[in-house]
Coordinates of C-alpha atoms in Angstrom, one line a residue:
Chain C
X1 CA 0.0 0.0 0.0
X2 CA 2.3 2.7 -1.2
X3 CA 0.0 5.6 -0.9
X4 CA -1.0 4.9 2.7
X5 CA -0.3 7.3 5.4
X6 CA 1.7 5.9 8.2
X7 CA -0.5 7.5 10.8
X8 CA -3.1 10.2 11.1
X9 CA -1.1 13.2 12.1
X10 CA -4.0 15.2 13.3
X11 CA -5.0 12.5 15.7
X12 CA -1.6 12.3 17.3
X13 CA -1.6 16.0 17.7
X14 CA -5.0 16.0 19.2
X15 CA -4.1 13.2 21.6
X16 CA -0.9 14.9 22.8
X17 CA -2.6 18.2 23.0
X18 CA -5.4 16.9 25.1
X19 CA -3.0 15.2 27.5
X20 CA -0.5 18.1 27.8
X21 CA -2.8 21.0 27.5
X22 CA -0.1 22.5 25.3
X23 CA 0.1 23.3 21.7
X24 CA 2.1 21.1 19.5
X25 CA 4.5 22.7 17.1
X26 CA 4.4 22.0 13.5
X27 CA 6.5 18.9 13.0
X28 CA 6.8 17.7 16.6
X29 CA 4.2 15.1 16.1
X30 CA 6.5 13.2 13.7
X31 CA 9.0 12.8 16.4
X32 CA 6.3 11.9 18.8
X33 CA 5.1 9.2 16.6
X34 CA 8.6 8.0 16.1
X35 CA 8.8 7.7 19.8
X36 CA 5.6 5.8 19.8
X37 CA 6.9 3.4 17.3
X38 CA 9.9 2.8 19.4
X39 CA 7.6 2.2 22.3
X40 CA 5.6 -0.3 20.3
X41 CA 8.8 -2.0 19.2
X42 CA 9.8 -2.4 22.8
X43 CA 6.4 -3.5 23.8
X44 CA 6.1 -6.1 21.1
X45 CA 9.6 -7.4 21.7
X46 CA 9.0 -7.8 25.4
X47 CA 5.6 -9.3 24.8
X48 CA 7.1 -11.8 22.3
X49 CA 9.8 -12.8 24.9
X50 CA 7.2 -13.1 27.5
X51 CA 4.9 -15.2 25.3
X52 CA 7.8 -17.4 24.4
X53 CA 8.7 -17.9 28.1
X54 CA 5.1 -18.6 29.0
X55 CA 4.9 -21.2 26.2
X56 CA 2.2 -19.4 24.3
X57 CA 2.0 -19.6 20.6
X58 CA 1.5 -16.1 19.6
X59 CA 1.5 -12.8 21.4
X60 CA -1.5 -12.8 23.7
X61 CA -3.2 -10.3 25.8
X62 CA -1.7 -11.8 28.9
X63 CA 1.8 -11.3 27.7
X64 CA 1.1 -7.8 26.5
X65 CA -0.4 -6.8 29.8
X66 CA 2.4 -8.3 31.7
X67 CA 5.1 -6.2 29.9
X68 CA 3.0 -3.1 29.6
X69 CA 4.0 -1.6 32.9
X70 CA 7.7 -2.3 32.4
X71 CA 7.7 -0.8 28.9
X72 CA 5.9 2.3 30.0
X73 CA 8.3 2.7 32.8
X74 CA 11.1 2.6 30.4
X75 CA 9.6 5.3 28.3
X76 CA 9.1 7.6 31.2
X77 CA 10.8 10.9 30.6
Chain Q
X1 CA 64.7 -40.8 46.9
X2 CA 68.3 -41.8 46.9
X3 CA 69.5 -39.1 49.1
X4 CA 73.2 -40.1 49.0
X5 CA 73.1 -40.3 45.2
X6 CA 71.7 -36.8 44.9
X7 CA 73.9 -35.1 47.4
X8 CA 76.9 -34.5 45.1
X9 CA 74.4 -32.8 42.8
X10 CA 73.0 -30.7 45.6
X11 CA 76.3 -29.1 46.7
X12 CA 77.4 -27.7 43.4
X13 CA 74.0 -26.5 42.6
X14 CA 73.9 -24.5 45.8
X15 CA 77.2 -22.9 44.9
X16 CA 75.8 -21.4 41.8
X17 CA 74.6 -17.9 41.6
X18 CA 71.1 -17.2 42.8
X19 CA 70.0 -16.5 39.2
X20 CA 70.2 -20.2 38.6
X21 CA 67.7 -20.8 41.3
X22 CA 65.1 -22.9 39.5
X23 CA 67.7 -25.4 38.4
X24 CA 69.1 -25.7 41.8
X25 CA 65.7 -26.3 43.2
X26 CA 65.2 -29.1 40.8
X27 CA 68.4 -30.8 41.8
X28 CA 67.8 -30.5 45.4
X29 CA 64.4 -32.0 45.3
X30 CA 64.7 -34.0 48.5
X31 CA 65.1 -30.8 50.3
X32 CA 62.6 -28.7 48.5
X33 CA 59.5 -30.7 48.7
X34 CA 56.1 -30.0 47.3
X35 CA 53.3 -30.7 49.7
X36 CA 52.7 -34.4 49.9
X37 CA 56.2 -35.5 49.3
X38 CA 56.6 -36.5 52.9
X39 CA 54.5 -39.5 52.3
X40 CA 56.7 -41.0 49.7
X41 CA 59.4 -41.5 52.3
X42 CA 57.3 -43.8 54.3
X43 CA 57.5 -47.5 53.8
X44 CA 54.6 -48.9 51.8
X45 CA 51.8 -50.3 53.8
X46 CA 49.7 -53.2 53.1
X47 CA 46.7 -51.8 51.4
X48 CA 44.0 -54.3 52.0
X49 CA 43.9 -54.3 55.8
X50 CA 42.6 -51.5 57.9
X51 CA 43.8 -50.6 61.3
X52 CA 41.5 -53.1 63.0
X53 CA 42.8 -55.8 60.8
X54 CA 39.5 -56.2 59.1
X55 CA 39.4 -56.5 55.4
X56 CA 38.4 -53.3 53.7
X57 CA 35.0 -53.0 52.3
X58 CA 34.4 -55.5 49.5
X59 CA 34.5 -54.0 46.1
X60 CA 31.0 -55.0 45.4
X61 CA 29.6 -53.0 48.3
X62 CA 27.5 -50.0 47.5
X63 CA 29.1 -46.6 47.8
X64 CA 27.2 -46.0 51.0
X65 CA 28.3 -49.2 52.5
X66 CA 31.9 -48.5 51.5
X67 CA 31.6 -45.1 53.1
X68 CA 30.2 -46.7 56.3
X69 CA 33.0 -49.2 56.4
X70 CA 35.5 -46.5 56.0
X71 CA 33.9 -44.4 58.7
X72 CA 33.9 -47.2 61.1
X73 CA 37.5 -48.1 60.3
X74 CA 38.8 -44.6 60.7
X75 CA 36.9 -44.2 63.9
X76 CA 38.4 -47.3 65.2
X77 CA 41.8 -46.3 64.0
X78 CA 41.4 -42.9 65.7
X79 CA 40.6 -44.6 69.0
X80 CA 43.1 -47.4 69.0
X81 CA 46.2 -46.1 67.3
X82 CA 48.6 -43.9 69.2
X83 CA 49.4 -40.4 68.2
X84 CA 52.0 -41.0 65.5
X85 CA 50.7 -44.2 64.1
X86 CA 47.2 -42.8 63.6
X87 CA 48.2 -41.0 60.5
X88 CA 49.7 -44.1 59.0
X89 CA 46.7 -46.1 59.8
X90 CA 44.6 -43.6 58.1
X91 CA 46.6 -43.7 55.0
X92 CA 45.3 -47.1 54.0
X93 CA 41.8 -45.9 53.9
X94 CA 42.5 -43.3 51.3
X95 CA 41.0 -44.0 48.1
X96 CA 38.8 -41.0 48.0
X97 CA 39.1 -38.6 45.0
X98 CA 41.0 -36.2 47.1
X99 CA 43.6 -38.8 47.8
X100 CA 43.8 -39.6 44.2
X101 CA 44.5 -36.0 43.6
X102 CA 47.1 -36.1 46.3
X103 CA 48.9 -39.0 44.9
X104 CA 48.7 -37.5 41.5
X105 CA 50.3 -34.4 42.9
X106 CA 53.1 -36.6 44.4
X107 CA 53.8 -38.1 41.0
X108 CA 53.8 -34.8 39.3
X109 CA 55.9 -33.2 41.9
X110 CA 59.0 -34.9 40.6
X111 CA 58.9 -33.0 37.4
X112 CA 57.5 -29.7 38.5
X113 CA 59.3 -26.9 40.1
X114 CA 58.7 -25.6 43.5
X115 CA 57.0 -22.3 43.5
X116 CA 58.4 -20.0 46.1
X117 CA 55.6 -18.6 48.2
X118 CA 55.6 -15.8 50.5
X119 CA 54.1 -17.8 53.3
X120 CA 56.6 -20.6 53.2
X121 CA 57.8 -21.4 56.6
X122 CA 61.4 -20.7 57.5
X123 CA 61.8 -24.2 58.8
X124 CA 60.3 -25.9 55.8
X125 CA 63.0 -26.7 53.4
X126 CA 62.1 -24.2 50.7
X127 CA 64.1 -21.8 48.6
X128 CA 64.0 -19.2 51.3
X129 CA 65.8 -21.5 53.6
X130 CA 68.4 -22.2 51.1
X131 CA 69.0 -18.6 50.5
X132 CA 69.2 -17.9 54.1
X133 CA 71.8 -20.5 54.5
X134 CA 73.7 -19.2 51.6
X135 CA 73.6 -15.6 52.9
X136 CA 74.4 -16.4 56.4
X137 CA 77.4 -18.7 55.7
X138 CA 80.0 -16.9 53.9
X139 CA 82.8 -19.1 52.8
X140 CA 82.2 -22.6 54.2
X141 CA 78.8 -23.1 52.9
X142 CA 79.4 -26.3 51.0
X143 CA 80.0 -28.3 54.1
X144 CA 77.2 -26.9 56.1
X145 CA 74.9 -27.3 53.2
X146 CA 75.9 -30.8 52.7
X147 CA 75.3 -31.6 56.3
X148 CA 71.9 -30.0 56.5
X149 CA 70.8 -31.7 53.4
X150 CA 71.8 -35.0 54.7
X151 CA 69.8 -34.4 57.8
X152 CA 66.8 -33.5 55.8
X153 CA 67.0 -36.5 53.6
X154 CA 67.2 -38.7 56.6
X155 CA 64.1 -37.0 57.9
X156 CA 62.4 -38.1 54.8
X157 CA 63.4 -41.6 55.1
X158 CA 62.7 -42.1 58.7
X159 CA 60.1 -40.9 61.0
X160 CA 59.5 -37.3 60.3
X161 CA 60.6 -35.4 63.3
X162 CA 58.7 -32.2 64.0
X163 CA 60.3 -29.2 62.8
X164 CA 59.9 -25.9 64.6
X165 CA 57.5 -23.9 62.5
X166 CA 57.3 -20.2 62.6
X167 CA 54.6 -19.5 60.1
X168 CA 51.7 -21.2 58.5
X169 CA 52.8 -24.0 56.3
X170 CA 51.5 -24.8 52.9
X171 CA 51.7 -28.5 53.0
X172 CA 48.8 -30.1 54.7
X173 CA 50.4 -33.4 55.5
X174 CA 52.2 -31.9 58.4
X175 CA 49.0 -30.8 59.9
X176 CA 48.0 -34.3 60.5
X177 CA 50.9 -34.6 62.9
X178 CA 50.3 -31.5 64.8
X179 CA 46.6 -31.0 65.3
X180 CA 45.5 -34.5 65.5
X181 CA 42.4 -34.2 67.6
X182 CA 40.6 -31.6 65.6
X183 CA 41.4 -33.0 62.3
X184 CA 38.4 -34.5 60.7
X185 CA 38.7 -37.8 59.0
X186 CA 39.0 -37.2 55.4
X187 CA 37.6 -40.4 54.4
X188 CA 34.4 -39.6 56.2
X189 CA 34.1 -36.0 55.2
X190 CA 35.1 -36.2 51.6
X191 CA 33.2 -39.3 51.0
X192 CA 32.4 -40.9 47.8
X193 CA 32.3 -40.7 44.1
X194 CA 29.5 -38.5 43.0
X195 CA 28.8 -36.5 46.0
X196 CA 32.4 -35.8 46.7
X197 CA 33.3 -34.8 43.2
X198 CA 30.6 -32.2 43.3
X199 CA 31.6 -31.0 46.7
X200 CA 35.1 -30.6 45.6
X201 CA 34.2 -28.8 42.4
X202 CA 31.7 -26.6 44.1
X203 CA 32.4 -23.0 43.2
X204 CA 33.1 -20.8 46.1
X205 CA 32.4 -17.2 46.0
X206 CA 32.8 -14.3 48.3
X207 CA 29.5 -13.0 49.5
X208 CA 30.1 -9.8 47.8
X209 CA 30.4 -11.6 44.5
X210 CA 27.3 -13.7 44.7
X211 CA 24.7 -13.2 42.1
X212 CA 22.2 -11.5 44.4
X213 CA 24.8 -9.5 46.0
X214 CA 24.9 -6.2 44.2
X215 CA 21.5 -5.1 43.5
X216 CA 22.3 -1.7 42.3
X217 CA 24.8 -2.9 39.8
X218 CA 22.4 -5.5 38.6
X219 CA 19.8 -3.0 37.9
X220 CA 22.2 -0.8 35.9
X221 CA 23.2 -3.9 34.1
X222 CA 19.6 -4.5 33.3
X223 CA 19.1 -1.1 31.8
X224 CA 22.3 -1.5 29.8
X225 CA 21.1 -4.8 28.6
X226 CA 17.9 -3.4 27.5
X227 CA 19.6 -0.7 25.7
X228 CA 21.8 -3.1 23.9
X229 CA 18.8 -5.1 23.0
X230 CA 17.1 -2.1 21.7
X231 CA 20.1 -1.4 19.5
X232 CA 20.3 -4.9 18.3
X233 CA 16.7 -5.0 17.7
X234 CA 16.5 -1.8 15.9
X235 CA 19.1 -3.1 13.6
X236 CA 16.8 -6.0 13.0
X237 CA 14.1 -3.7 12.1
X238 CA 16.5 -1.9 9.9
X239 CA 16.7 -4.9 7.7
X240 CA 13.2 -4.4 6.5
X241 CA 13.5 -0.7 6.8
X242 CA 11.2 1.6 4.9
X243 CA 9.1 -1.3 5.9
X244 CA 5.6 -0.3 5.9
X245 CA 4.8 -0.8 2.3
X246 CA 6.5 -4.2 1.9
X247 CA 5.2 -5.7 5.0
X248 CA 1.8 -4.4 4.4
X249 CA 1.9 -6.2 1.1
X250 CA 3.0 -9.3 3.0
X251 CA 0.0 -8.9 5.1
X252 CA -2.2 -9.2 2.1
X253 CA -0.4 -12.2 0.9
X254 CA -0.6 -14.0 4.2
X255 CA -4.2 -13.3 4.7
X256 CA -3.4 -12.7 8.3
X257 CA -5.0 -9.4 7.9
X258 CA -8.1 -8.6 9.8
X259 CA -10.8 -7.0 7.9
X260 CA -9.9 -3.6 9.2
X261 CA -6.3 -4.0 8.2
X262 CA -6.8 -3.2 4.6
X263 CA -8.5 0.2 4.4
X264 CA -6.4 3.2 4.9
X265 CA -6.9 5.2 8.0
X266 CA -8.7 8.0 6.2
X267 CA -11.2 5.6 4.8
X268 CA -11.9 4.3 8.2
X269 CA -14.2 7.1 8.8
X270 CA -16.5 5.9 6.2
X271 CA -19.5 3.9 7.1
X272 CA -18.6 0.7 5.4
X273 CA -15.3 0.3 7.1
X274 CA -16.8 0.9 10.4
X275 CA -19.2 -1.8 9.6
X276 CA -16.2 -4.1 9.1
X277 CA -14.9 -2.9 12.3
X278 CA -17.9 -3.8 14.2
X279 CA -17.9 -7.2 12.8
X280 CA -14.3 -7.8 13.9
X281 CA -14.9 -6.7 17.4
X282 CA -18.0 -8.9 17.6
X283 CA -15.9 -11.9 16.6
X284 CA -13.0 -11.3 18.8
X285 CA -14.3 -9.9 21.9
X286 CA -16.8 -12.6 22.7
X287 CA -18.6 -10.4 25.1
X288 CA -22.2 -11.3 24.6
X289 CA -24.8 -8.9 25.7
X290 CA -26.0 -11.1 28.4
X291 CA -22.7 -11.1 30.1
X292 CA -22.8 -7.4 30.5
X293 CA -25.2 -7.8 33.4
X294 CA -22.5 -9.4 35.4
X295 CA -20.7 -7.2 37.9
X296 CA -17.4 -8.2 36.5
X297 CA -17.9 -5.5 34.0
X298 CA -17.1 -2.0 34.9
X299 CA -18.3 0.1 32.1
X300 CA -18.5 3.7 31.3
X301 CA -20.4 3.4 28.2
X302 CA -20.7 6.9 27.1
X303 CA -17.4 8.6 27.7
X304 CA -14.2 6.9 28.6
X305 CA -12.1 8.6 31.2
X306 CA -8.6 9.3 30.5
X307 CA -6.9 5.9 30.7
X308 CA -5.3 5.3 33.9
X309 CA -1.8 4.3 34.1
X310 CA -0.8 1.4 36.3
X311 CA 1.0 2.1 39.5
X312 CA 4.5 0.7 38.8
X313 CA 5.2 0.2 42.5
X314 CA 2.3 -2.2 42.7
X315 CA 3.1 -4.2 39.7
X316 CA 0.7 -7.0 39.2
X317 CA -2.2 -6.0 41.4
X318 CA -2.2 -2.7 39.7
X319 CA -2.5 -4.4 36.4
X320 CA -5.3 -6.5 37.7
X321 CA -7.2 -3.4 38.4
X322 CA -7.1 -2.5 34.9
X323 CA -8.5 -5.6 33.5
X324 CA -12.0 -4.1 33.7
X325 CA -10.9 -1.1 31.8
X326 CA -9.8 -3.2 28.9
X327 CA -13.1 -4.9 28.9
X328 CA -14.7 -1.6 29.0
X329 CA -12.9 -0.7 25.9
X330 CA -14.1 -3.8 24.2
X331 CA -17.6 -2.9 25.2
X332 CA -17.1 0.5 23.8
X333 CA -16.6 -1.0 20.4
X334 CA -19.9 -2.7 20.8
X335 CA -21.5 0.5 21.8
X336 CA -20.2 2.3 18.8
X337 CA -21.2 -0.1 16.3
X338 CA -24.2 -1.9 17.7
X339 CA -25.7 0.8 19.6
X340 CA -29.2 -0.4 19.1
X341 CA -28.5 -3.9 20.2
X342 CA -27.2 -3.2 23.6
X343 CA -30.2 -2.8 25.9
X344 CA -28.6 -2.9 29.3
X345 CA -26.7 0.3 29.0
X346 CA -28.6 2.0 31.8
X347 CA -27.8 -0.8 34.2
X348 CA -24.2 -0.4 33.5
X349 CA -24.4 3.3 34.2
X350 CA -26.0 2.4 37.5
X351 CA -23.3 0.1 38.4
X352 CA -20.6 2.5 37.5
X353 CA -20.4 4.8 40.5
X354 CA -20.4 2.0 42.9
X355 CA -17.5 0.2 41.4
X356 CA -15.4 3.0 40.2
X357 CA -14.3 4.7 43.5
X358 CA -12.5 1.6 44.6
X359 CA -10.4 1.8 41.5
X360 CA -9.6 5.4 41.9
X361 CA -8.4 5.1 45.4
X362 CA -5.6 2.9 44.2
X363 CA -4.9 4.6 41.0
X364 CA -3.6 8.0 40.8
X365 CA -6.8 9.9 41.0
X366 CA -7.0 12.1 38.0
X367 CA -9.4 14.8 38.2
X368 CA -11.6 13.5 35.5
X369 CA -14.4 15.4 34.2
X370 CA -16.7 13.3 32.2
X371 CA -18.4 14.8 29.4
X372 CA -22.1 14.7 30.1
X373 CA -23.5 12.8 27.3
X374 CA -22.0 11.6 24.1
X375 CA -24.1 12.4 21.1
X376 CA -25.1 9.3 19.3
X377 CA -24.0 10.6 16.0
X378 CA -20.4 10.5 17.0
X379 CA -19.1 7.1 16.4
X380 CA -15.5 7.4 17.6
X381 CA -14.7 6.6 21.1
X382 CA -14.0 9.8 22.8
X383 CA -12.0 10.0 26.0
X384 CA -11.4 13.0 28.1
X385 CA -8.0 13.9 29.4
X386 CA -7.4 15.3 32.8
X387 CA -7.6 18.8 31.4
X388 CA -11.1 18.1 30.2
X389 CA -10.2 18.0 26.6
X390 CA -11.7 15.2 24.5
X391 CA -9.4 13.2 22.4
X392 CA -9.6 10.4 20.1
X393 CA -7.5 7.3 20.3
X394 CA -5.3 6.2 17.5
X395 CA -7.0 4.2 14.8
X396 CA -6.7 0.6 15.7
X397 CA -5.7 -0.2 12.2
X398 CA -2.5 1.8 12.6
X399 CA -1.7 0.3 15.9
X400 CA -2.4 -3.2 14.7
X401 CA -0.2 -2.7 11.7
X402 CA 2.6 -1.4 13.8
X403 CA 2.2 -4.3 16.3
X404 CA 2.2 -6.9 13.5
X405 CA 5.3 -5.4 12.0
X406 CA 7.1 -5.4 15.2
X407 CA 5.9 -8.8 16.2
X408 CA 7.1 -10.2 13.0
X409 CA 10.4 -8.5 13.4
X410 CA 10.7 -10.2 16.8
X411 CA 10.2 -13.6 15.4
X412 CA 6.7 -14.0 16.6
X413 CA 3.9 -14.6 14.3
X414 CA 2.2 -11.7 12.8
X415 CA -1.0 -12.9 14.3
X416 CA -2.3 -10.8 17.1
X417 CA -5.4 -11.9 18.8
X418 CA -8.1 -9.3 19.4
X419 CA -7.6 -9.6 23.1
X420 CA -3.9 -8.8 22.7
X421 CA -4.9 -6.0 20.4
X422 CA -7.0 -4.5 23.1
X423 CA -4.2 -4.7 25.5
X424 CA -1.9 -3.0 23.0
X425 CA -4.4 -0.2 22.5
X426 CA -4.6 0.3 26.2
X427 CA -0.9 0.4 26.4
X428 CA -0.6 2.9 23.7
X429 CA -3.3 5.1 25.3
X430 CA -1.3 5.0 28.5
X431 CA 1.8 5.8 26.5
X432 CA 0.4 8.8 24.9
X433 CA -0.9 10.1 28.2
X434 CA 2.5 9.7 29.7
X435 CA 4.1 11.3 26.6
X436 CA 1.8 14.3 26.9
X437 CA 2.6 14.8 30.5
X438 CA 6.3 14.5 30.0
X439 CA 6.3 16.8 27.0
X440 CA 4.2 19.3 28.9
X441 CA 6.7 19.3 31.7
X442 CA 9.6 19.9 29.3
X443 CA 7.8 22.7 27.5
X444 CA 6.7 24.4 30.7
X445 CA 10.2 24.1 32.0
X446 CA 11.4 25.9 28.9
X447 CA 8.8 28.6 29.5
X448 CA 6.8 27.7 26.4
X449 CA 3.2 27.0 25.8
X450 CA 4.0 24.9 22.8
X451 CA 5.6 21.5 22.6
X452 CA 8.5 21.8 20.4
X453 CA 10.6 19.3 18.6
X454 CA 13.4 19.9 21.0
X455 CA 11.1 18.8 23.8
X456 CA 10.5 15.5 22.0
X457 CA 14.2 15.1 21.4
X458 CA 14.9 15.8 25.0
X459 CA 12.4 13.2 26.0
X460 CA 13.8 10.6 23.7
X461 CA 17.2 11.3 25.0
X462 CA 16.0 10.8 28.5
X463 CA 14.3 7.6 27.4
X464 CA 17.7 6.5 26.1
X465 CA 16.3 6.1 22.6
X466 CA 18.7 8.7 21.4
X467 CA 22.3 8.6 22.4
X468 CA 25.5 9.8 20.7
X469 CA 25.5 6.6 18.7
X470 CA 21.9 6.6 17.7
X471 CA 20.9 9.9 16.1
X472 CA 17.3 10.8 15.8
X473 CA 17.7 11.0 12.1
X474 CA 19.0 7.5 12.0
X475 CA 15.9 6.4 13.9
X476 CA 13.6 8.3 11.7
X477 CA 15.2 7.0 8.6
X478 CA 14.8 3.5 9.9
X479 CA 11.2 3.8 10.9
X480 CA 9.5 6.6 9.1
X481 CA 8.4 6.7 5.5
X482 CA 10.0 9.1 3.2
X483 CA 7.4 11.8 3.2
X484 CA 7.6 12.1 6.9
X485 CA 11.3 12.1 6.7
X486 CA 11.1 15.1 4.4
X487 CA 8.9 16.8 6.9
X488 CA 11.5 16.3 9.4
X489 CA 14.2 17.6 7.2
X490 CA 12.2 20.6 6.4
X491 CA 13.3 22.0 9.7
X492 CA 17.1 21.8 9.5
X493 CA 17.8 25.3 10.7
X494 CA 16.1 25.1 14.0
X495 CA 16.4 21.6 15.1
X496 CA 20.0 20.5 14.5
X497 CA 21.3 23.5 16.4
X498 CA 19.4 22.7 19.5
X499 CA 20.3 19.1 19.2
X500 CA 24.0 19.8 18.8
X501 CA 24.0 22.1 21.7
X502 CA 22.4 19.6 23.9
X503 CA 24.3 16.6 22.8
X504 CA 27.7 18.0 22.3
X505 CA 30.1 17.1 19.6
X506 CA 29.3 13.5 19.4
X507 CA 27.0 13.7 16.5
X508 CA 28.6 15.7 13.8
X509 CA 26.9 14.1 10.9
X510 CA 23.6 15.2 12.3
X511 CA 24.5 18.9 12.1
X512 CA 25.6 18.8 8.6

């Protein structure tokens, strides 16, 4: 899907703006989404490890939930 | 052990300069003994009989039986044999692995050189003793040396008189002579094949070096390790970099795509796609309408509060508290799509205030203002941040695509169950809330009301996603498609300056 957008920029801006009560400068959301991608990468990696250790076949909700707190803590600024 | 035969060798060797010391020590081996060489001087004993004259344990006995025999024999020997003979009587019993090692050492001691140790006793015939003699006696050292060495050799052959000892000796064999009462019987202590081998080979560590010992270091190591993993992993991702189009194509090929995977996020707003969406959530969630009546469901059907973050101190229990929230999300999908088919909405609202305060006591209580009523025409799930601003959540298609890509990059299957998808959505909601708070803190600190790119860069640096080795542009190049990269590069004048000021001279290529 070549023409597909990676993510809705306006949505990301809205989300961050709502949470921070700040304005978001013009291209800052790109970096934010990049950060989000890194977070997702960490989360899925940890979840995959967790699932493998737990003997599950794929990534399940349990494994994701288990590693969510840790991944979030690592992305604490 | 021919002492007389070696004596002519010993005297000229001692006359040499001290630089030829190793050779001299080889030649005068009867004097310079390695530990255990005492025993060779003793006359051989009959091996089969113990001190009590009983035959040793039969070879067919079990290891435990042999050990028991040995224990009995040694005890008897300890009782009945007098002081000096005790050691000799114990010698027969030795066939434990340690004694094998000792005898091996005796054999090898002929060809090895004696290592001069700092703790060698002055009385023990070591190199230090030889040096002392040489230094003390000026001219007539040959004769004295010869005499002394003769005496030592005789000691070996005969009955081992006690030498005056001034420091702790290395050789353990002498200990048998001196501290006879407290010496444990070796054959009992170091017992038999398997167990003994293990106990000998057991690693011994100082307490400070034991694995649990240094917690702080361990934790730092963990963080380092994670960082390394991140780097490694991001390289993995780099393999299929620029990866969204190709993997998306793969998705189509694999047919692992959920129905909502295919449409682009813009088209998600259209009615047909949302229809798809509703079907998917129906399939996966398995939350029948009847179950909603159960009290296990905590539901805010109209407006979701800002997603609460788990307390990290609590760990698991904190997460457990959120399980209802995830379910709530699932129900939200139902609400959106099948609004007409969910009759017990009112009941849920009734349940809500009774159940929610318990959650909020444990969770950081965000001052949440709920929007009063969501208008039915709005189909997107609207949540309200703690500032009272409504915000949408990321389109699940985007999140799912990301999750699938990263899951595949991690070797897992691209399949992500709907439950896992919900958990991921919850995690990303929490992430964005955390991100917003952090960025707000940075912007406020800089005295701005606008979140700048520099704030995001600062955040990523603090998250250790950016370091002198990983530049933000490298990350962006790896993860972002080209059009977004161009957006990033549109701002070269402002951003790189800030970045270079903050990060120092480490990333030059970034500034250019």
